Structure formats: structure tokens, C-alpha cells
Coordinates of N, CA and C in Angstrom, one line a residue:
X1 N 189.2 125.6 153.1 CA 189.2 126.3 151.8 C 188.2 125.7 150.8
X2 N 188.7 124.4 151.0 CA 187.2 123.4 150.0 C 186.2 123.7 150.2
X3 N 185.8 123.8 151.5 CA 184.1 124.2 152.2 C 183.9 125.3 151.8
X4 N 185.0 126.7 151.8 CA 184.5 127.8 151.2 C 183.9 127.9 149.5
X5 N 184.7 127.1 149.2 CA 184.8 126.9 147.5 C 183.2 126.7 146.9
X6 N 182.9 125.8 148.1 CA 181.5 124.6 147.6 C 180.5 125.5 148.2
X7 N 180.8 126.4 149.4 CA 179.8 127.2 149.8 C 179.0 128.1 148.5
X8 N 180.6 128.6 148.0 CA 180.3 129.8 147.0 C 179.5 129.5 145.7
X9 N 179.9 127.9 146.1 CA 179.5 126.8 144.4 C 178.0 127.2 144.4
X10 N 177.5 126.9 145.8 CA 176.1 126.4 146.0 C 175.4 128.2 145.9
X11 N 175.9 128.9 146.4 CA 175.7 130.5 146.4 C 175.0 130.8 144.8
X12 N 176.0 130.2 144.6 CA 175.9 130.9 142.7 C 174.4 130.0 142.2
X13 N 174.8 128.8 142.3 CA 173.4 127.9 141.9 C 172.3 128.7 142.4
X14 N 172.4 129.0 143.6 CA 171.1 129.4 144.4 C 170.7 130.5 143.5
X15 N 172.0 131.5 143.2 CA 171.1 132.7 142.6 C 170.7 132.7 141.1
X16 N 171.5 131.4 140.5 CA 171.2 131.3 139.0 C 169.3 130.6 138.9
X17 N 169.1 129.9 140.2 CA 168.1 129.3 140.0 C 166.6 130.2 140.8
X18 N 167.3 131.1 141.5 CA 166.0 132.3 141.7 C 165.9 133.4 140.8
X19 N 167.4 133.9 139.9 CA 167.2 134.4 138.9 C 166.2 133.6 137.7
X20 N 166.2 132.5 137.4 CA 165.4 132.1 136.4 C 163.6 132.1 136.8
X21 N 163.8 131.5 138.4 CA 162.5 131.3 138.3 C 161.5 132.9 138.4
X22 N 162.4 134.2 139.2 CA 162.1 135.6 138.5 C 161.3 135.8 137.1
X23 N 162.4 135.5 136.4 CA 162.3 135.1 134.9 C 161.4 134.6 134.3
X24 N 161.1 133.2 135.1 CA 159.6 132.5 134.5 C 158.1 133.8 135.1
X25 N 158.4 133.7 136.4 CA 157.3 134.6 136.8 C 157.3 136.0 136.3
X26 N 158.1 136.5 135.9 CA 158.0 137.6 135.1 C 156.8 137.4 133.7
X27 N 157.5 136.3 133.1 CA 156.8 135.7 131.6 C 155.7 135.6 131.6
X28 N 154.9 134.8 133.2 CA 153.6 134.4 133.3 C 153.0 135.9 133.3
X29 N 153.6 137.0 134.1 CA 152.7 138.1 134.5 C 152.5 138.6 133.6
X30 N 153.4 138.4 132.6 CA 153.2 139.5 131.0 C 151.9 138.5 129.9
X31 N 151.9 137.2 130.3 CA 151.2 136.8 129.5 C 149.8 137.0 130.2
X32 N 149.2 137.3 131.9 CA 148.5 137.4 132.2 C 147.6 138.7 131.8
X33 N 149.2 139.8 131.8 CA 148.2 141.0 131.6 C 148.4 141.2 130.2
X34 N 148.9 140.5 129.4 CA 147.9 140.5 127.9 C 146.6 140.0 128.2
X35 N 146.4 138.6 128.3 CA 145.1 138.7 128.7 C 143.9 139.5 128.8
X36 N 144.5 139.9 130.2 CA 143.3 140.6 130.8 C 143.1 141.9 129.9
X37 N 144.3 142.8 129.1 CA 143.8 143.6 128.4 C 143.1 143.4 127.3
X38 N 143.6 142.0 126.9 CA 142.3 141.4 125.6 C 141.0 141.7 126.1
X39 N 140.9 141.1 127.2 CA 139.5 140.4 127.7 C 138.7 141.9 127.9
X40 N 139.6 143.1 128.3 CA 138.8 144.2 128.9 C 138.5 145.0 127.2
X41 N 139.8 145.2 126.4 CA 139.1 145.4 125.3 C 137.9 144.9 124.3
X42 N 137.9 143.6 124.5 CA 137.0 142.6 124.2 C 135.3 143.2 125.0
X43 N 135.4 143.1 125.7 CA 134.3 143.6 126.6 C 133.3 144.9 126.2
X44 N 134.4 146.0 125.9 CA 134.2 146.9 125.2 C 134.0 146.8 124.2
X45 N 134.3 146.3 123.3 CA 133.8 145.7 122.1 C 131.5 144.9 122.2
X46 N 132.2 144.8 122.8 CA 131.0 143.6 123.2 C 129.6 144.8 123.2
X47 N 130.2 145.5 124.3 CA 129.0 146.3 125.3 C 128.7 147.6 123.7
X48 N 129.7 148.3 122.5 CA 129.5 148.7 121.5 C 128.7 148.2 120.6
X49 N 128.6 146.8 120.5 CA 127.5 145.7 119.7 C 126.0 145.9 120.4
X50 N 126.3 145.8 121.6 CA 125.1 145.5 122.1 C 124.6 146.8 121.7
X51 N 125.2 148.3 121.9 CA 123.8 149.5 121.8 C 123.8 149.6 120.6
X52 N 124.3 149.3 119.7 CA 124.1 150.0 118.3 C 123.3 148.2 117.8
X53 N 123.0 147.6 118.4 CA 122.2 146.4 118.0 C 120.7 146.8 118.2
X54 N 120.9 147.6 120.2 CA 119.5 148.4 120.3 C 119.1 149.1 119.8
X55 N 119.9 150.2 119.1 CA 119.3 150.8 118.2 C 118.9 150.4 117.1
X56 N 119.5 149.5 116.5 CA 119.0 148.7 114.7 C 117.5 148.2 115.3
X57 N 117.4 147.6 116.4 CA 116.3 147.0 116.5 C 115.1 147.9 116.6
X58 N 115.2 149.6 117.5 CA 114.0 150.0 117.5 C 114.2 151.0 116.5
X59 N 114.9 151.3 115.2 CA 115.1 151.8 114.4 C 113.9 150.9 113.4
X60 N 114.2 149.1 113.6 CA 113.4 148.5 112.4 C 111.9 148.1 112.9
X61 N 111.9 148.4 114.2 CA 110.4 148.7 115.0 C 109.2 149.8 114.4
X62 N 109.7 150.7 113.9 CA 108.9 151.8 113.1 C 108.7 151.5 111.8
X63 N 108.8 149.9 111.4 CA 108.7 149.6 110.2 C 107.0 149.8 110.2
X64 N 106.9 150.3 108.2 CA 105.4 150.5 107.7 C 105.6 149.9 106.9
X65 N 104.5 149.6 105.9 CA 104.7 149.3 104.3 C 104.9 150.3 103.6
X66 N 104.7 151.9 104.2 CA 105.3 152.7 103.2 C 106.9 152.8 103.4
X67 N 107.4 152.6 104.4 CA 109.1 153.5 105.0 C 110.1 151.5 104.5
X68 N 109.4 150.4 104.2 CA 110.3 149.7 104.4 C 111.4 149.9 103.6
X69 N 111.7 150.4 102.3 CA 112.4 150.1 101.8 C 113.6 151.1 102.3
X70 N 113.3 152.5 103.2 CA 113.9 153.3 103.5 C 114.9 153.1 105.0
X71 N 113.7 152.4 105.5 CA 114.2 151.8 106.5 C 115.5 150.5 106.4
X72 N 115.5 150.0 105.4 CA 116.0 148.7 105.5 C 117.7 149.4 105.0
X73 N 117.4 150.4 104.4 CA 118.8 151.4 103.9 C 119.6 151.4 104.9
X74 N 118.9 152.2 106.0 CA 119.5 152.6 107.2 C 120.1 151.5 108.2
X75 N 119.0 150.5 108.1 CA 119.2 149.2 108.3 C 121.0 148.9 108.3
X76 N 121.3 148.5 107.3 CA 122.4 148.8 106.7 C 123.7 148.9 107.1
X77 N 123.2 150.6 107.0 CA 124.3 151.0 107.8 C 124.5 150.7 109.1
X78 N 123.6 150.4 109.3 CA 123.8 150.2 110.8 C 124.3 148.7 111.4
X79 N 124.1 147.8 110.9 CA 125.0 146.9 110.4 C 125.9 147.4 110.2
X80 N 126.2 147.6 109.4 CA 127.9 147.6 109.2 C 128.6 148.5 110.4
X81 N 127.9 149.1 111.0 CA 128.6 149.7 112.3 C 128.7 148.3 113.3
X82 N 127.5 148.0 113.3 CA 127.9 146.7 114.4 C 129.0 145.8 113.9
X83 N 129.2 145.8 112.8 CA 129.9 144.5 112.4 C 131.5 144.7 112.2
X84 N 131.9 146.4 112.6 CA 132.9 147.0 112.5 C 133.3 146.6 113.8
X85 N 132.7 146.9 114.8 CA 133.1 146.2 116.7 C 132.7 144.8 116.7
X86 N 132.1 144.0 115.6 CA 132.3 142.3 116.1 C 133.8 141.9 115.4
X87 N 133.9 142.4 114.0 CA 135.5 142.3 113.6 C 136.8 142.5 114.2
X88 N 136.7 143.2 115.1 CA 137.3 143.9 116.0 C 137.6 142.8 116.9
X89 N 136.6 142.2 117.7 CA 136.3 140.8 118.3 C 136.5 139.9 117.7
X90 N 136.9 139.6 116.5 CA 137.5 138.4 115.7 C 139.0 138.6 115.3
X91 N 139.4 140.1 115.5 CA 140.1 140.0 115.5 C 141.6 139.9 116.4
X92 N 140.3 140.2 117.5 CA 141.2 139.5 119.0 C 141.3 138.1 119.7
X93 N 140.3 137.6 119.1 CA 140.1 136.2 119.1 C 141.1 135.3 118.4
X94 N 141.4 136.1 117.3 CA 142.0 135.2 116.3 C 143.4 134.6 116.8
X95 N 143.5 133.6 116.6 CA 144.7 131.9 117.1 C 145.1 132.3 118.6
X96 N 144.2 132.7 119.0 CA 143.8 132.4 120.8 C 142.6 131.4 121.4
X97 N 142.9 131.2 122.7 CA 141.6 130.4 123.0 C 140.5 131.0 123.0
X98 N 139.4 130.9 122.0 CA 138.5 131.2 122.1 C 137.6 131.6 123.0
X99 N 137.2 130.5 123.5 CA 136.7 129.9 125.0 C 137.0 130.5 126.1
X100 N 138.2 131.1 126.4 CA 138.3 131.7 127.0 C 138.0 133.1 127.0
X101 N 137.5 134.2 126.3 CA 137.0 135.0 125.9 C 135.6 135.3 125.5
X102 N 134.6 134.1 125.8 CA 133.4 133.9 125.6 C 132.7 134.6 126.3
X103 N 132.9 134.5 127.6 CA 132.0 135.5 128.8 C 132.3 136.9 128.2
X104 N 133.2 137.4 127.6 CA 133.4 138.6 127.3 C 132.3 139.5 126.7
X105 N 132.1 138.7 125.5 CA 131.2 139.1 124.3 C 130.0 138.0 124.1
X106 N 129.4 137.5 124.9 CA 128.4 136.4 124.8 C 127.3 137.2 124.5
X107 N 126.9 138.2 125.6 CA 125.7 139.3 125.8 C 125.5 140.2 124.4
X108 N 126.9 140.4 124.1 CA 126.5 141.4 122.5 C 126.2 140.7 121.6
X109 N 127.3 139.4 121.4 CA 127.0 138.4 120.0 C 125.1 138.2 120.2
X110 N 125.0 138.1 121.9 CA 123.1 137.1 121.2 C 122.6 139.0 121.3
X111 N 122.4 139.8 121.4 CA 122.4 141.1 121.2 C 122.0 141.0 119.3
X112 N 123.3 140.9 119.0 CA 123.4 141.3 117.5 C 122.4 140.2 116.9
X113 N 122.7 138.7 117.0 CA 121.5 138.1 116.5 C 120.3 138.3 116.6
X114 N 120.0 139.0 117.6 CA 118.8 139.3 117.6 C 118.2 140.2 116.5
X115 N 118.6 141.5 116.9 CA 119.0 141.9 115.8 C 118.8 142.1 114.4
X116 N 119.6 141.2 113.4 CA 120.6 141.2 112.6 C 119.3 140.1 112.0
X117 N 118.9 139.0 112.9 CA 117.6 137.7 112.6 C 116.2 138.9 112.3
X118 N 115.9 140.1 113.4 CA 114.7 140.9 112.6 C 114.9 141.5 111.6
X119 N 116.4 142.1 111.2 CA 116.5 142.7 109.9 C 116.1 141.4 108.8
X120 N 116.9 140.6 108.9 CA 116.9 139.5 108.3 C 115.2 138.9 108.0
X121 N 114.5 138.8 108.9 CA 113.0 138.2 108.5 C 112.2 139.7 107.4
X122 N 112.4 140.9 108.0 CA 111.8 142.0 108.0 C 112.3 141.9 106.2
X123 N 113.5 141.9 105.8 CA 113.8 141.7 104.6 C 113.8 140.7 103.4
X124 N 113.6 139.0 104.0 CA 113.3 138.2 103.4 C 112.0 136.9 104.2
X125 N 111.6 137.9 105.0 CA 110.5 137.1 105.6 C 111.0 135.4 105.6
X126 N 112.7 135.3 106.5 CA 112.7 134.0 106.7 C 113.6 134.2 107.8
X127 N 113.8 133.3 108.3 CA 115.1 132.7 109.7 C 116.6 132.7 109.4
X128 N 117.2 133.9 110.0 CA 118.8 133.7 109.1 C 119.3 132.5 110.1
X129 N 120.2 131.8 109.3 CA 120.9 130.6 109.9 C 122.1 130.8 110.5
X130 N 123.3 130.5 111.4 CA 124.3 130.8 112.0 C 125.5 130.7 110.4
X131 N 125.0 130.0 109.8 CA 125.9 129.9 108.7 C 125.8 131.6 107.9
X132 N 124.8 131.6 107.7 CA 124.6 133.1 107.0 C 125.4 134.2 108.1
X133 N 124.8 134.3 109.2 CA 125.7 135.4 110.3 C 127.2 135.5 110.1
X134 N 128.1 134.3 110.1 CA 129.0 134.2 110.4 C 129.5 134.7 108.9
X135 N 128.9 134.4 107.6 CA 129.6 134.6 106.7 C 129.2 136.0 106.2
X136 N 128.0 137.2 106.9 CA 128.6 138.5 107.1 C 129.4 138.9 107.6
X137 N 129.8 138.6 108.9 CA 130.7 139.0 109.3 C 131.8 139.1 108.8
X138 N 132.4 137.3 108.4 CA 133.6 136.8 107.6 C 133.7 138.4 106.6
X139 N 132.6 138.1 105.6 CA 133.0 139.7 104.5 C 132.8 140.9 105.0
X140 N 132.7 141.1 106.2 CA 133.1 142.7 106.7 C 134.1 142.5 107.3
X141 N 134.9 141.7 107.3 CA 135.9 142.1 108.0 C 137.3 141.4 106.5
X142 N 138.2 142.9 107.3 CA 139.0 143.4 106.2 C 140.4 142.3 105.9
X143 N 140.3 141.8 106.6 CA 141.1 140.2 106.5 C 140.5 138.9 106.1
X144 N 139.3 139.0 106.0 CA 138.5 137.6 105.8 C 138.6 136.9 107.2
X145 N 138.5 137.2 108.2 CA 138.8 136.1 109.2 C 137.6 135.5 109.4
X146 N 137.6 134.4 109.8 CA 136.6 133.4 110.5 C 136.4 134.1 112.2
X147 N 134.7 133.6 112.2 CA 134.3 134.7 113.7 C 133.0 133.3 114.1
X148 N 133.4 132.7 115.3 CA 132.4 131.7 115.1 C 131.3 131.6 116.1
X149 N 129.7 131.8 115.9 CA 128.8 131.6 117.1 C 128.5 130.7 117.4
X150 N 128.6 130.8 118.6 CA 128.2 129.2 119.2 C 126.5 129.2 119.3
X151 N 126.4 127.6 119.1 CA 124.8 127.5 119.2 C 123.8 128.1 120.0
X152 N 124.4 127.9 121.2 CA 124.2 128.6 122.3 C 123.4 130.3 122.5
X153 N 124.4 130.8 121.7 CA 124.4 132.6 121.4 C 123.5 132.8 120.4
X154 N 123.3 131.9 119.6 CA 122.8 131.8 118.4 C 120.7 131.3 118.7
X155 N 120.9 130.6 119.4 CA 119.4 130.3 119.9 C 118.9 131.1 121.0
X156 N 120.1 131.3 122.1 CA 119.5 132.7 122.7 C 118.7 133.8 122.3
X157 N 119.9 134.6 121.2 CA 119.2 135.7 120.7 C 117.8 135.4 119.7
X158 N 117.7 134.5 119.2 CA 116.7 134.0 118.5 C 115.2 133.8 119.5
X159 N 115.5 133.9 120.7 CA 114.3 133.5 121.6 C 114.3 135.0 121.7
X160 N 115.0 135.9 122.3 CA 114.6 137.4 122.2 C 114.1 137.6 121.3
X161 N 114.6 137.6 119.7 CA 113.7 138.0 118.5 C 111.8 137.3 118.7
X162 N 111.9 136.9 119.2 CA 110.2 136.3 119.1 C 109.5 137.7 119.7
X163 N 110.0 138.5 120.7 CA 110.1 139.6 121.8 C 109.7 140.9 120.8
X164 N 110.5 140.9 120.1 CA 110.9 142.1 118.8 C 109.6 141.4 117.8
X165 N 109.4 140.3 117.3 CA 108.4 140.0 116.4 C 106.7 140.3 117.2
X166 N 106.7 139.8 118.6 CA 104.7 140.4 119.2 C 105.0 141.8 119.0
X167 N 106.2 142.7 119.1 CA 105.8 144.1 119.6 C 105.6 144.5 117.9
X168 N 106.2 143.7 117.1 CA 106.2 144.1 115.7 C 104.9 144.1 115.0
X169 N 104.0 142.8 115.5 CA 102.6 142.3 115.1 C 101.9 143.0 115.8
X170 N 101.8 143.3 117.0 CA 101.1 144.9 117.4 C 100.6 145.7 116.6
X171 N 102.0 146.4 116.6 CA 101.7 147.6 115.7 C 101.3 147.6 114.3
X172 N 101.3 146.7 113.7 CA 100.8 146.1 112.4 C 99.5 146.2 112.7
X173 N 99.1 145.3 113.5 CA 97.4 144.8 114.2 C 97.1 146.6 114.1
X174 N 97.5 147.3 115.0 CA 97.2 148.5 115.0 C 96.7 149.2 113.8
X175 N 97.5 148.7 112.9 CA 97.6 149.6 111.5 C 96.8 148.7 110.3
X176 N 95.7 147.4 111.6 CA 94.8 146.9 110.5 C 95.6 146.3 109.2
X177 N 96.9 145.5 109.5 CA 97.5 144.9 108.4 C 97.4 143.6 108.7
X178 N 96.2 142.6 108.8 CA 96.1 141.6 109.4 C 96.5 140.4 108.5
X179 N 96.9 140.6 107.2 CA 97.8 139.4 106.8 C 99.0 139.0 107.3
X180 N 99.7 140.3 107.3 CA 101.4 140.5 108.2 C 101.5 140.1 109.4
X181 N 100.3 140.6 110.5 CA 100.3 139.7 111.5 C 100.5 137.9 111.4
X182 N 99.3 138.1 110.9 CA 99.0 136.2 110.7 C 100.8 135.8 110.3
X183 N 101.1 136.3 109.1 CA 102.6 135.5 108.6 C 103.7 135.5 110.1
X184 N 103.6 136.8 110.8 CA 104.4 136.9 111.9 C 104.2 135.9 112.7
X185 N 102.8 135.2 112.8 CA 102.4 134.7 114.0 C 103.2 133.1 113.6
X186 N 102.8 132.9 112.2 CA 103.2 131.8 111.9 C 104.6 131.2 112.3
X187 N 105.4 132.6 111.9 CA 107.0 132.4 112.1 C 107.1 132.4 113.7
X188 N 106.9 132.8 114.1 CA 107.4 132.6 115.9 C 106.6 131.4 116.0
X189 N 105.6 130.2 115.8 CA 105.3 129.3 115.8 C 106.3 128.6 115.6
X190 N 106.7 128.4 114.3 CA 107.8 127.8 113.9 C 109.1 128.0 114.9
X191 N 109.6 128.4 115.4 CA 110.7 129.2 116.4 C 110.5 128.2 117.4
X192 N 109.3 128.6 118.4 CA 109.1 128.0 119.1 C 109.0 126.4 118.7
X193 N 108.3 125.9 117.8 CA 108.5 124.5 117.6 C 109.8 124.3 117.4
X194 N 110.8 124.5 116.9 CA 112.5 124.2 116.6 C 112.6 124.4 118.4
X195 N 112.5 124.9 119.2 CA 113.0 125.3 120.8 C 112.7 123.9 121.5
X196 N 111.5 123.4 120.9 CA 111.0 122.4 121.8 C 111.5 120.9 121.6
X197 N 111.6 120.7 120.0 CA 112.1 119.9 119.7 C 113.9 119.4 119.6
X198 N 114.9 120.6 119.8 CA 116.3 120.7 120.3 C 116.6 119.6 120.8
X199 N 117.9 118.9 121.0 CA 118.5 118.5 121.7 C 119.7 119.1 122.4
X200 N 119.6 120.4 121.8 CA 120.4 121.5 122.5 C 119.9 122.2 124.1
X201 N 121.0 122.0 124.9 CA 120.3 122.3 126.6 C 121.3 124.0 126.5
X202 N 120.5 124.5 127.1 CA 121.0 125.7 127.7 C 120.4 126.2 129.2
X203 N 121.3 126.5 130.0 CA 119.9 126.9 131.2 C 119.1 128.2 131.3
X204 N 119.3 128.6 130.2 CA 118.3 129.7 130.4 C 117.0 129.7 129.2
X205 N 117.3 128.6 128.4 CA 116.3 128.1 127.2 C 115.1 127.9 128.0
X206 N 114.5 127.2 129.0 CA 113.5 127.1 129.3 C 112.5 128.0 130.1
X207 N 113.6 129.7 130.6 CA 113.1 130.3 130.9 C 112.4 131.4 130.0
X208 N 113.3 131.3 129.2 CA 113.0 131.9 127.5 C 111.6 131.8 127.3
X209 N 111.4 130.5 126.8 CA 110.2 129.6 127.2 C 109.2 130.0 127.2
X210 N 109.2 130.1 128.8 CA 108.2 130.5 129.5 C 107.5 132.0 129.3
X211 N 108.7 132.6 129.0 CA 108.1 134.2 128.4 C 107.4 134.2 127.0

């Protein structure tokens, strides 16, 4: 009768302790597929930055000295559409691991810098800094949150803008505006010297480089 007793004892333990660990593995799966639905909305986010970045860029490619100031309007707006889907991404980020969501949106963030650095030169003929990016963002978005680029995303797209400034000095050349060239030339000089002298490694900086 005792052996039955202690059988039943150990019965119950058994199932109180497969019921829990159910329980745990239930917890992990729900926290997994948050996750992954972050990561896939995030993505989406990402891949919305990137085309409406393409567009701002060959939107600010038709720049003249007559249309700039019309251009730079539109400019704009168009920004603020990108910066409507990076908010979005700050605001999925926000008191999660960041890092873990980087692959997501890496390609849009250096996307938008790119970008965002030719509006930026095209309008004050200088180099926007990661501090400036971050704190448009910060004020478009309707919470104030913090949205942070890493150096990384930040010098990438900055090697593509050199890409966006020859095709830009082209068509200038074209249009016989050979001061604007020359200042273009100077600035991707400058670019390129900050690249070389880095102690920042990335592995695709030297292929950059080479282009």
C-alpha cells in the first residue's frame, strides 16, 4: 500500500514537473515568435527606406542652378517619408537588443545616409555628421526617441555618396559649370582622405576604395 502511495507521489511530481517545463517551452516560443515578427516587420521597414532613399537620390540628380531651390522642397518631403519608416524602426528597437536587429535594417540605414549626406552637401555644401542624422530622426519621430547609427552604416553610405557626387559633377561638367565641379572634386577628396586615415576597419571599406 506504501509502494502504491509513493508510486502515485512520484506520478504527480512527474507530471507537475513536465507540466512546467511545457510551460517554460511554451514562454520561449512566444518570445521567439515576437522576435521573428519584429525582425520581419523591421525588414520591411528597412527595404521602404531603401526605395524612397532611391528615389530622393535621383530626384536630387536633376539638380540645376535654376530648379535648386525647387528641388530641395521636394527634397523634403521626401525625407520625411523616409524618416516616417526609420521611426518606425526606432520604434521597434526601442529597450530591445539592438544588435540583434542590425542585419535587419543595415542596407536601408547606409541607403538613407547616402542619401540624406547628398541632400545635405547639395544644400549646405558640407559633410552631415552622424550626430546631425540621428538628431533628424530623434525630431521626426513623434515620441522623441533615440535611433542610433553605427559608424559602420554611417561610413558605408558615405562611400556610396562619392558614387552620387562623379555622376553629379558630370552633369555639371556637361552644363559647363566648372567651378561646382572643381568644389565637388574637392569634397570627395576630403572623403576619401578621412577613409584612409580611419582607424575604423570594416570589410567592405576597402573595396569601396577601390571603386
Amino acid at each position: 500500500m506504501k509502494r502504491k502511495q509513493s508510486d502515485m507521489s512520484e506520478a504527480g511530481t512527474d507530471s507537475k514537473q513536465k507540466s512546467e517545463i511545457v510551460a517554460l517551452y511554451s514562454e520561449y516560443a512566444k518570445e521567439l515568435d515576437e522576435i521573428n515578427d519584429r525582425y520581419e516587420r523591421i525588414i520591411k521597414c528597412s527595404r521602404d527606406t531603401t526605395i524612397n532613399s532611391k528615389r530622393l537620390i535621383s530626384l536630387l540628380q536633376r539638380l540645376t542652378d535654376d530648379t535648386k531651390d525647387e528641388l530641395l522642397k521636394k527634397a523634403e518631403a521626401d525625407l520625411k517619408r523616409i524618416h516616417e519608416h526609420i521611426c518606425k524602426i526606432a520604434s521597434e528597437v526601442h529597450q530591445q537588443d539592438y544588435y540583434r536587429y542590425t542585419r535587419a535594417f543595415t542596407f536601408g540605414i547606409q541607403e538613407y545616409v547616402e542619401a540624406v549626406s547628398f541632400y545635405y552637401f547639395i544644400k549646405t555644401g558640407e559633410l552631415i555628421s552622424i550626430k546631425t542624422i540621428e538628431s533628424m530622426i530623434k525630431e521626426s519621430h513623434k515620441d522623441k526617441l533615440d535611433f542610433r547609427i553605427t559608424i559602420s552604416d554611417y561610413m558605408l553610405g558615405i562611400a556610396d555618396l562619392t558614387g552620387e557626387m562623379m555622376r553629379l559633377c558630370i552633369n555639371y561638367a556637361s552644363s559647363n559649370n566648372k567651378e561646382y565641379c572643381f568644389t565637388i572634386c574637392e569634397f570627395v577628396r576630403k572623403i576619401l582622405l578621412g577613409f584612409e586615415t580611419t582607424s575604423v576597419y570594416h570589410y567592405e571599406y576597402s573595396k569601396k576604395l577601390r571603386l
